């Protein structure tokens, strides 16, 4: 599944499945076929559909008992990523001021993917800003 004959960092089988071929217009790693703001290479890593603008990795915010909760949907890796595992993380900071560092949210540093939604239930700061991440690592 991981053959990449055109050298664009996207497996041929994944490109054919989603774009109908390996040299499709707007089908490269740095293109955004569906215009959702996530490049095709990011869609490949996140396990989302690059031809569906409603399918992309994002954070969700909800309120429970008057406190904000931040969460995201996870997707397990499948046959499209042989030998790889998908991981997620959540970081926060207190403002959007330039130079303020992002801090790891405890328990959300390297979460192995499951087909589920995960929520940070310990959100104490309603003024915090959050950032999520998803990546692939080789299976240990």
PDB file of N, CA, C and O in Angstrom, residues 8-46:
ATOM      1  N   UNK A   8       5.409  12.029  -4.389  1.00  0.00           N
ATOM      2  CA  UNK A   8       4.771  13.177  -3.743  1.00  0.00           C
ATOM      3  C   UNK A   8       4.434  12.938  -2.274  1.00  0.00           C
ATOM      4  O   UNK A   8       3.673  13.687  -1.671  1.00  0.00           O
ATOM      5  N   UNK A   9       5.011  11.891  -1.673  1.00  0.00           N
ATOM      6  CA  UNK A   9       4.807  11.546  -0.261  1.00  0.00           C
ATOM      7  C   UNK A   9       3.397  11.068   0.054  1.00  0.00           C
ATOM      8  O   UNK A   9       3.006  11.058   1.216  1.00  0.00           O
ATOM      9  N   UNK A  10       2.636  10.721  -0.956  1.00  0.00           N
ATOM     10  CA  UNK A  10       1.312  10.130  -0.783  1.00  0.00           C
ATOM     11  C   UNK A  10       1.316   8.777  -1.492  1.00  0.00           C
ATOM     12  O   UNK A  10       1.669   8.707  -2.669  1.00  0.00           O
ATOM     13  N   UNK A  11       0.925   7.709  -0.802  1.00  0.00           N
ATOM     14  CA  UNK A  11       0.922   6.396  -1.443  1.00  0.00           C
ATOM     15  C   UNK A  11      -0.004   6.357  -2.660  1.00  0.00           C
ATOM     16  O   UNK A  11      -1.096   6.946  -2.643  1.00  0.00           O
ATOM     17  N   UNK A  12       0.427   5.675  -3.691  1.00  0.00           N
ATOM     18  CA  UNK A  12      -0.362   5.575  -4.918  1.00  0.00           C
ATOM     19  C   UNK A  12      -1.765   5.053  -4.641  1.00  0.00           C
ATOM     20  O   UNK A  12      -2.746   5.589  -5.169  1.00  0.00           O
ATOM     21  N   UNK A  13      -1.880   4.003  -3.831  1.00  0.00           N
ATOM     22  CA  UNK A  13      -3.201   3.415  -3.557  1.00  0.00           C
ATOM     23  C   UNK A  13      -4.132   4.435  -2.900  1.00  0.00           C
ATOM     24  O   UNK A  13      -5.322   4.494  -3.211  1.00  0.00           O
ATOM     25  N   UNK A  14      -3.603   5.263  -2.012  1.00  0.00           N
ATOM     26  CA  UNK A  14      -4.413   6.296  -1.345  1.00  0.00           C
ATOM     27  C   UNK A  14      -4.848   7.353  -2.356  1.00  0.00           C
ATOM     28  O   UNK A  14      -5.997   7.775  -2.365  1.00  0.00           O
ATOM     29  N   UNK A  15      -3.934   7.763  -3.227  1.00  0.00           N
ATOM     30  CA  UNK A  15      -4.267   8.749  -4.260  1.00  0.00           C
ATOM     31  C   UNK A  15      -5.329   8.205  -5.221  1.00  0.00           C
ATOM     32  O   UNK A  15      -6.270   8.919  -5.574  1.00  0.00           O
ATOM     33  N   UNK A  16      -5.172   6.960  -5.639  1.00  0.00           N
ATOM     34  CA  UNK A  16      -6.139   6.361  -6.561  1.00  0.00           C
ATOM     35  C   UNK A  16      -7.500   6.250  -5.892  1.00  0.00           C
ATOM     36  O   UNK A  16      -8.529   6.565  -6.497  1.00  0.00           O
ATOM     37  N   UNK A  17      -7.513   5.831  -4.622  1.00  0.00           N
ATOM     38  CA  UNK A  17      -8.768   5.712  -3.879  1.00  0.00           C
ATOM     39  C   UNK A  17      -9.499   7.048  -3.786  1.00  0.00           C
ATOM     40  O   UNK A  17     -10.715   7.124  -3.962  1.00  0.00           O
ATOM     41  N   UNK A  18      -8.766   8.123  -3.512  1.00  0.00           N
ATOM     42  CA  UNK A  18      -9.406   9.422  -3.265  1.00  0.00           C
ATOM     43  C   UNK A  18      -9.502  10.322  -4.486  1.00  0.00           C
ATOM     44  O   UNK A  18     -10.448  11.109  -4.599  1.00  0.00           O
ATOM     45  N   UNK A  19      -8.522  10.251  -5.399  1.00  0.00           N
ATOM     46  CA  UNK A  19      -8.485  11.180  -6.528  1.00  0.00           C
ATOM     47  C   UNK A  19      -8.644  10.509  -7.889  1.00  0.00           C
ATOM     48  O   UNK A  19      -8.671  11.185  -8.904  1.00  0.00           O
ATOM     49  N   UNK A  20      -8.675   9.184  -7.899  1.00  0.00           N
ATOM     50  CA  UNK A  20      -8.843   8.467  -9.148  1.00  0.00           C
ATOM     51  C   UNK A  20      -7.560   8.231  -9.923  1.00  0.00           C
ATOM     52  O   UNK A  20      -7.586   7.657 -10.998  1.00  0.00           O
ATOM     53  N   UNK A  21      -6.436   8.679  -9.411  1.00  0.00           N
ATOM     54  CA  UNK A  21      -5.151   8.492 -10.083  1.00  0.00           C
ATOM     55  C   UNK A  21      -4.041   9.128  -9.284  1.00  0.00           C
ATOM     56  O   UNK A  21      -4.276   9.816  -8.291  1.00  0.00           O
ATOM     57  N   UNK A  22      -2.809   8.945  -9.739  1.00  0.00           N
ATOM     58  CA  UNK A  22      -1.655   9.467  -9.000  1.00  0.00           C
ATOM     59  C   UNK A  22      -1.217  10.853  -9.455  1.00  0.00           C
ATOM     60  O   UNK A  22      -0.371  11.461  -8.804  1.00  0.00           O
ATOM     61  N   UNK A  23      -1.757  11.347 -10.528  1.00  0.00           N
ATOM     62  CA  UNK A  23      -1.380  12.673 -11.017  1.00  0.00           C
ATOM     63  C   UNK A  23      -2.599  13.562 -11.206  1.00  0.00           C
ATOM     64  O   UNK A  23      -2.646  14.378 -12.131  1.00  0.00           O
ATOM     65  N   UNK A  24      -3.574  13.421 -10.319  1.00  0.00           N
ATOM     66  CA  UNK A  24      -4.810  14.193 -10.426  1.00  0.00           C
ATOM     67  C   UNK A  24      -4.554  15.671 -10.116  1.00  0.00           C
ATOM     68  O   UNK A  24      -3.721  16.013  -9.271  1.00  0.00           O
ATOM     69  N   UNK A  25      -5.272  16.538 -10.797  1.00  0.00           N
ATOM     70  CA  UNK A  25      -5.208  17.972 -10.523  1.00  0.00           C
ATOM     71  C   UNK A  25      -5.609  18.201  -9.072  1.00  0.00           C
ATOM     72  O   UNK A  25      -6.617  17.676  -8.600  1.00  0.00           O
ATOM     73  N   UNK A  26      -4.831  18.973  -8.328  1.00  0.00           N
ATOM     74  CA  UNK A  26      -5.011  19.260  -6.902  1.00  0.00           C
ATOM     75  C   UNK A  26      -4.892  18.015  -6.033  1.00  0.00           C
ATOM     76  O   UNK A  26      -5.393  17.981  -4.917  1.00  0.00           O
ATOM     77  N   UNK A  27      -4.199  16.974  -6.535  1.00  0.00           N
ATOM     78  CA  UNK A  27      -4.063  15.732  -5.793  1.00  0.00           C
ATOM     79  C   UNK A  27      -2.704  15.532  -5.152  1.00  0.00           C
ATOM     80  O   UNK A  27      -2.429  14.457  -4.636  1.00  0.00           O
ATOM     81  N   UNK A  28      -1.870  16.555  -5.120  1.00  0.00           N
ATOM     82  CA  UNK A  28      -0.540  16.432  -4.520  1.00  0.00           C
ATOM     83  C   UNK A  28      -0.547  16.676  -3.028  1.00  0.00           C
ATOM     84  O   UNK A  28      -1.519  17.164  -2.451  1.00  0.00           O
ATOM     85  N   UNK A  29       0.567  16.373  -2.397  1.00  0.00           N
ATOM     86  CA  UNK A  29       0.712  16.521  -0.953  1.00  0.00           C
ATOM     87  C   UNK A  29       0.416  17.945  -0.474  1.00  0.00           C
ATOM     88  O   UNK A  29      -0.219  18.144   0.566  1.00  0.00           O
ATOM     89  N   UNK A  30       0.859  18.954  -1.210  1.00  0.00           N
ATOM     90  CA  UNK A  30       0.714  20.347  -0.779  1.00  0.00           C
ATOM     91  C   UNK A  30      -0.527  21.025  -1.367  1.00  0.00           C
ATOM     92  O   UNK A  30      -0.696  22.232  -1.231  1.00  0.00           O
ATOM     93  N   UNK A  31      -1.402  20.253  -1.988  1.00  0.00           N
ATOM     94  CA  UNK A  31      -2.663  20.777  -2.527  1.00  0.00           C
ATOM     95  C   UNK A  31      -3.777  20.563  -1.511  1.00  0.00           C
ATOM     96  O   UNK A  31      -3.644  19.773  -0.577  1.00  0.00           O
ATOM     97  N   UNK A  32      -4.878  21.254  -1.715  1.00  0.00           N
ATOM     98  CA  UNK A  32      -6.061  21.118  -0.858  1.00  0.00           C
ATOM     99  C   UNK A  32      -7.269  20.882  -1.763  1.00  0.00           C
ATOM    100  O   UNK A  32      -7.989  21.809  -2.120  1.00  0.00           O
ATOM    101  N   UNK A  33      -7.457  19.642  -2.172  1.00  0.00           N
ATOM    102  CA  UNK A  33      -8.494  19.250  -3.128  1.00  0.00           C
ATOM    103  C   UNK A  33      -9.859  19.802  -2.745  1.00  0.00           C
ATOM    104  O   UNK A  33     -10.575  20.367  -3.558  1.00  0.00           O
ATOM    105  N   UNK A  34     -10.246  19.622  -1.478  1.00  0.00           N
ATOM    106  CA  UNK A  34     -11.608  19.981  -1.057  1.00  0.00           C
ATOM    107  C   UNK A  34     -11.737  21.396  -0.492  1.00  0.00           C
ATOM    108  O   UNK A  34     -12.826  21.820  -0.127  1.00  0.00           O
ATOM    109  N   UNK A  35     -10.633  22.135  -0.409  1.00  0.00           N
ATOM    110  CA  UNK A  35     -10.693  23.524   0.044  1.00  0.00           C
ATOM    111  C   UNK A  35     -11.053  23.711   1.505  1.00  0.00           C
ATOM    112  O   UNK A  35     -11.504  24.777   1.902  1.00  0.00           O
ATOM    113  N   UNK A  36     -10.796  22.702   2.353  1.00  0.00           N
ATOM    114  CA  UNK A  36     -11.147  22.818   3.772  1.00  0.00           C
ATOM    115  C   UNK A  36     -10.041  23.411   4.629  1.00  0.00           C
ATOM    116  O   UNK A  36     -10.179  23.548   5.829  1.00  0.00           O
ATOM    117  N   UNK A  37      -8.917  23.769   4.007  1.00  0.00           N
ATOM    118  CA  UNK A  37      -7.816  24.370   4.753  1.00  0.00           C
ATOM    119  C   UNK A  37      -6.777  23.368   5.217  1.00  0.00           C
ATOM    120  O   UNK A  37      -5.739  23.750   5.750  1.00  0.00           O
ATOM    121  N   UNK A  38      -7.041  22.077   5.060  1.00  0.00           N
ATOM    122  CA  UNK A  38      -6.081  21.041   5.425  1.00  0.00           C
ATOM    123  C   UNK A  38      -5.525  20.445   4.136  1.00  0.00           C
ATOM    124  O   UNK A  38      -6.279  19.934   3.302  1.00  0.00           O
ATOM    125  N   UNK A  39      -4.213  20.542   3.963  1.00  0.00           N
ATOM    126  CA  UNK A  39      -3.581  20.031   2.748  1.00  0.00           C
ATOM    127  C   UNK A  39      -3.758  18.518   2.649  1.00  0.00           C
ATOM    128  O   UNK A  39      -3.932  17.835   3.663  1.00  0.00           O
ATOM    129  N   UNK A  40      -3.701  17.994   1.439  1.00  0.00           N
ATOM    130  CA  UNK A  40      -3.885  16.556   1.222  1.00  0.00           C
ATOM    131  C   UNK A  40      -2.925  15.726   2.067  1.00  0.00           C
ATOM    132  O   UNK A  40      -3.299  14.670   2.579  1.00  0.00           O
ATOM    133  N   UNK A  41      -1.683  16.173   2.216  1.00  0.00           N
ATOM    134  CA  UNK A  41      -0.729  15.448   3.053  1.00  0.00           C
ATOM    135  C   UNK A  41      -1.192  15.371   4.498  1.00  0.00           C
ATOM    136  O   UNK A  41      -1.036  14.345   5.156  1.00  0.00           O
ATOM    137  N   UNK A  42      -1.779  16.453   5.000  1.00  0.00           N
ATOM    138  CA  UNK A  42      -2.331  16.447   6.358  1.00  0.00           C
ATOM    139  C   UNK A  42      -3.541  15.543   6.472  1.00  0.00           C
ATOM    140  O   UNK A  42      -3.752  14.878   7.488  1.00  0.00           O
ATOM    141  N   UNK A  43      -4.350  15.509   5.424  1.00  0.00           N
ATOM    142  CA  UNK A  43      -5.527  14.621   5.418  1.00  0.00           C
ATOM    143  C   UNK A  43      -5.076  13.166   5.452  1.00  0.00           C
ATOM    144  O   UNK A  43      -5.663  12.337   6.151  1.00  0.00           O
ATOM    145  N   UNK A  44      -4.011  12.851   4.732  1.00  0.00           N
ATOM    146  CA  UNK A  44      -3.464  11.499   4.744  1.00  0.00           C
ATOM    147  C   UNK A  44      -3.024  11.114   6.154  1.00  0.00           C
ATOM    148  O   UNK A  44      -3.358  10.052   6.663  1.00  0.00           O
ATOM    149  N   UNK A  45      -2.292  11.995   6.811  1.00  0.00           N
ATOM    150  CA  UNK A  45      -1.810  11.725   8.170  1.00  0.00           C
ATOM    151  C   UNK A  45      -2.975  11.613   9.150  1.00  0.00           C
ATOM    152  O   UNK A  45      -3.008  10.719   9.995  1.00  0.00           O
ATOM    153  N   UNK A  46      -3.962  12.505   9.048  1.00  0.00           N
ATOM    154  CA  UNK A  46      -5.086  12.527   9.988  1.00  0.00           C
ATOM    155  C   UNK A  46      -6.112  11.435   9.719  1.00  0.00           C
ATOM    156  O   UNK A  46      -6.969  11.174  10.558  1.00  0.00           O
TER     157      UNK A  46
END
